[in-house]
Short mmCIF file of C-alpha atoms in Angstrom, two decimals:
data_model
loop_
_atom_site.label_atom_id
_atom_site.label_comp_id
_atom_site.label_asym_id
_atom_site.label_seq_id
_atom_site.Cartn_x
_atom_site.Cartn_y
_atom_site.Cartn_z
CA MET S 1 -10.11 4.14 4.13
CA THR S 2 -8.31 5.34 7.28
CA HIS S 3 -6.22 3.42 9.48
CA GLU S 4 -8.67 3.73 12.29
CA LEU S 5 -11.21 1.65 10.47
CA LEU S 6 -8.68 -1.16 10.17
CA GLY S 7 -8.48 -1.82 13.89
CA TRP S 8 -4.82 -1.81 13.45
CA GLU S 9 -3.90 -1.68 17.18
CA ASN S 10 -5.90 -5.06 17.59
CA VAL S 11 -4.02 -6.62 14.59
CA LEU S 12 -0.60 -5.61 16.28
CA LYS S 13 -1.67 -7.05 19.62
CA ARG S 14 -3.13 -10.25 18.12
CA SER S 15 0.14 -10.87 16.29
CA GLY S 16 2.23 -10.28 19.34
CA HIS S 17 3.50 -6.83 18.52
CA ARG S 18 3.16 -3.60 20.87
CA VAL S 19 1.38 -0.64 19.86
CA THR S 20 3.92 2.20 20.23
CA HIS S 21 3.81 5.93 19.58
CA GLN S 22 6.43 5.39 16.77
CA ARG S 23 4.15 2.88 14.99
CA GLU S 24 1.12 5.02 15.43
CA LEU S 25 3.04 8.09 13.80
CA ILE S 26 4.10 5.74 10.93
CA ILE S 27 0.69 4.43 10.04
CA GLU S 28 -0.76 7.96 10.35
CA ALA S 29 1.93 8.99 7.73
CA ILE S 30 0.99 6.32 5.44
CA CYS S 31 -2.79 7.17 5.85
CA ALA S 32 -2.00 10.84 5.18
CA GLY S 33 -0.93 10.01 1.72
CA HIS S 34 -4.53 9.48 0.62
CA GLY S 35 -3.76 6.56 -1.59
CA HIS S 36 -0.41 5.65 -2.74
CA THR S 37 2.58 7.33 -1.05
CA SER S 38 6.28 6.91 -1.32
CA PHE S 39 8.56 5.62 1.48
CA ASP S 40 10.42 8.92 1.40
CA ASP S 41 6.97 10.87 1.84
CA ILE S 42 6.29 8.42 4.91
CA VAL S 43 9.77 9.13 6.32
CA GLU S 44 9.05 13.06 5.86
CA ARG S 45 5.56 13.04 7.51
CA THR S 46 6.68 10.85 10.37
CA ARG S 47 9.91 12.91 11.02
CA ALA S 48 7.90 16.12 10.96
CA ARG S 49 5.94 14.96 13.80
CA ASP S 50 8.82 13.27 15.67
CA THR S 51 12.61 13.73 14.50
CA SER S 52 13.73 10.88 16.89
CA VAL S 53 12.02 8.28 14.70
CA ASP S 54 14.89 6.96 12.42
CA ARG S 55 14.71 5.75 8.92
CA SER S 56 15.30 2.20 9.79
CA THR S 57 12.60 2.03 12.21
CA ILE S 58 10.18 3.38 9.65
CA TYR S 59 11.36 0.89 6.92
CA ARG S 60 11.00 -2.06 9.60
CA THR S 61 7.52 -0.81 10.67
CA VAL S 62 6.22 -0.19 7.10
CA HIS S 63 7.18 -3.79 6.15
CA LEU S 64 5.50 -5.14 9.37
CA PHE S 65 2.35 -3.45 8.45
CA VAL S 66 2.68 -4.92 4.99
CA ASP S 67 3.24 -8.35 6.42
CA LEU S 68 0.17 -8.06 8.75
CA GLY S 69 -1.99 -6.99 5.74
CA LEU S 70 -2.66 -3.38 7.13
CA VAL S 71 -0.71 -1.85 4.34
CA VAL S 72 -0.31 -3.02 0.59
CA GLU S 73 2.59 -2.23 -1.49
CA ALA S 74 2.79 -1.43 -5.23
CA LYS S 75 5.84 -1.91 -7.36
CA THR S 76 5.95 1.02 -9.85
CA GLY S 77 7.91 -0.86 -12.43
CA GLY S 78 11.00 1.42 -11.59
CA THR S 79 12.90 1.45 -8.34
CA GLU S 80 10.11 2.95 -6.12
CA THR S 81 7.54 1.11 -4.18
CA LEU S 82 4.34 2.84 -3.12
CA TYR S 83 2.40 2.00 -0.11
CA GLU S 84 -1.23 2.63 0.94
CA ILE S 85 -3.69 1.75 3.91
CA ARG S 86 -5.56 -1.68 2.75
CA LYS S 87 -8.96 -1.18 1.42
CA PRO S 88 -11.80 -3.44 2.36
CA LEU S 89 -11.94 -4.83 -1.27
CA PRO S 90 -8.92 -5.55 -3.50
CA HIS S 91 -8.40 -3.01 -6.28
CA HIS S 92 -5.82 -2.18 -8.82
CA HIS S 93 -4.47 0.86 -10.61
CA LEU S 94 -3.87 1.90 -14.16
CA VAL S 95 -0.93 4.35 -14.38
CA CYS S 96 -0.12 6.47 -17.56
CA ARG S 97 3.51 6.25 -18.32
CA SER S 98 3.15 9.56 -20.29
CA CYS S 99 1.32 11.96 -17.91
CA GLY S 100 1.67 9.95 -14.60
CA ASN S 101 -2.34 10.00 -14.16
CA GLU S 102 -3.47 7.16 -11.97
CA ARG S 103 -6.81 5.51 -11.97
CA GLU S 104 -8.30 3.02 -9.42
CA VAL S 105 -9.84 -0.09 -11.04
CA PRO S 106 -12.27 -2.40 -8.88
CA ASN S 107 -11.18 -6.04 -8.55
CA HIS S 108 -14.02 -7.38 -10.66
CA THR S 109 -12.41 -5.89 -13.77
CA ILE S 110 -9.20 -7.97 -13.22
CA GLN S 111 -10.78 -10.99 -11.50
CA ALA S 112 -11.74 -12.68 -14.71
CA THR S 113 -8.13 -12.67 -15.82
CA ILE S 114 -7.05 -14.10 -12.54
CA ASP S 115 -9.71 -16.91 -12.71
CA ALA S 116 -8.54 -17.74 -16.10
CA VAL S 117 -4.96 -18.10 -15.04
CA PHE S 118 -6.16 -20.56 -12.42
CA ALA S 119 -8.25 -22.42 -14.72
CA GLU S 120 -5.71 -22.77 -17.47
CA TYR S 121 -2.48 -23.13 -15.37
CA GLY S 122 -3.75 -24.17 -11.94
CA PHE S 123 -1.71 -21.31 -10.53
CA ARG S 124 -3.48 -19.52 -7.67
CA VAL S 125 -2.71 -15.72 -7.83
CA SER S 126 -2.29 -14.19 -4.24
CA THR S 127 -1.66 -10.60 -5.54
CA ASP S 128 -4.58 -8.45 -4.80
CA HIS S 129 -3.10 -5.16 -5.62
CA LEU S 130 -1.78 -4.78 -9.36
CA VAL S 131 -0.37 -1.55 -10.91
CA LEU S 132 -0.80 -1.72 -14.67
CA PHE S 133 1.24 0.61 -16.89
CA GLY S 134 0.24 2.04 -20.29
CA VAL S 135 -0.85 5.26 -21.83
CA CYS S 136 -4.14 6.76 -21.01
CA ALA S 137 -6.72 7.92 -23.63
CA ALA S 138 -6.05 11.51 -23.19
CA CYS S 139 -2.27 11.08 -23.90
CA ARG S 140 -3.17 8.67 -26.78
CA ALA S 141 -5.34 11.35 -28.36
CA ARG S 142 -2.69 13.87 -28.34
#
C-alpha cells in the first residue's frame, strides 16, 4: 500500500494540521521502505531529497503520522523501532532472530488469541500490529 491510497492529506487537514512539502517528503520516505523501515532510513531518504529538513522535524512528523493512524510502528525487541505505511487490514510479523528473515502474518491468525484474552481477562487489546520473534523453520533445520 502506498501513502497516496491513504488520503493522507485529508487526514492531516481534518485533524487540523497543514500539508507541507516536508511532510510530503517524510511520508514518501516511509513509503519508499516498502514495509518496515528504520527511522535512520527515513531520515536518509528525506534528507537525500531536501537537506534542510532536520532530524527533529522528521521525528515529530513520523510520530504525528503514527498518532493519526497513517503509519504503524513496530518495536523490534531491541532499541530500534520500525515504521511502515498502514495497510487496510491489520497484520503482524514473524521475525527470525537467527537469520533476520521476516514474514507477514494476516490478522486472522492472531485474532483468536486476541479474542481469548478478552474473553478470559476482559482486556481489550488495541494493538493491531505485532512483531513476534523466534527462529524460522529453515534456521531450525540447520
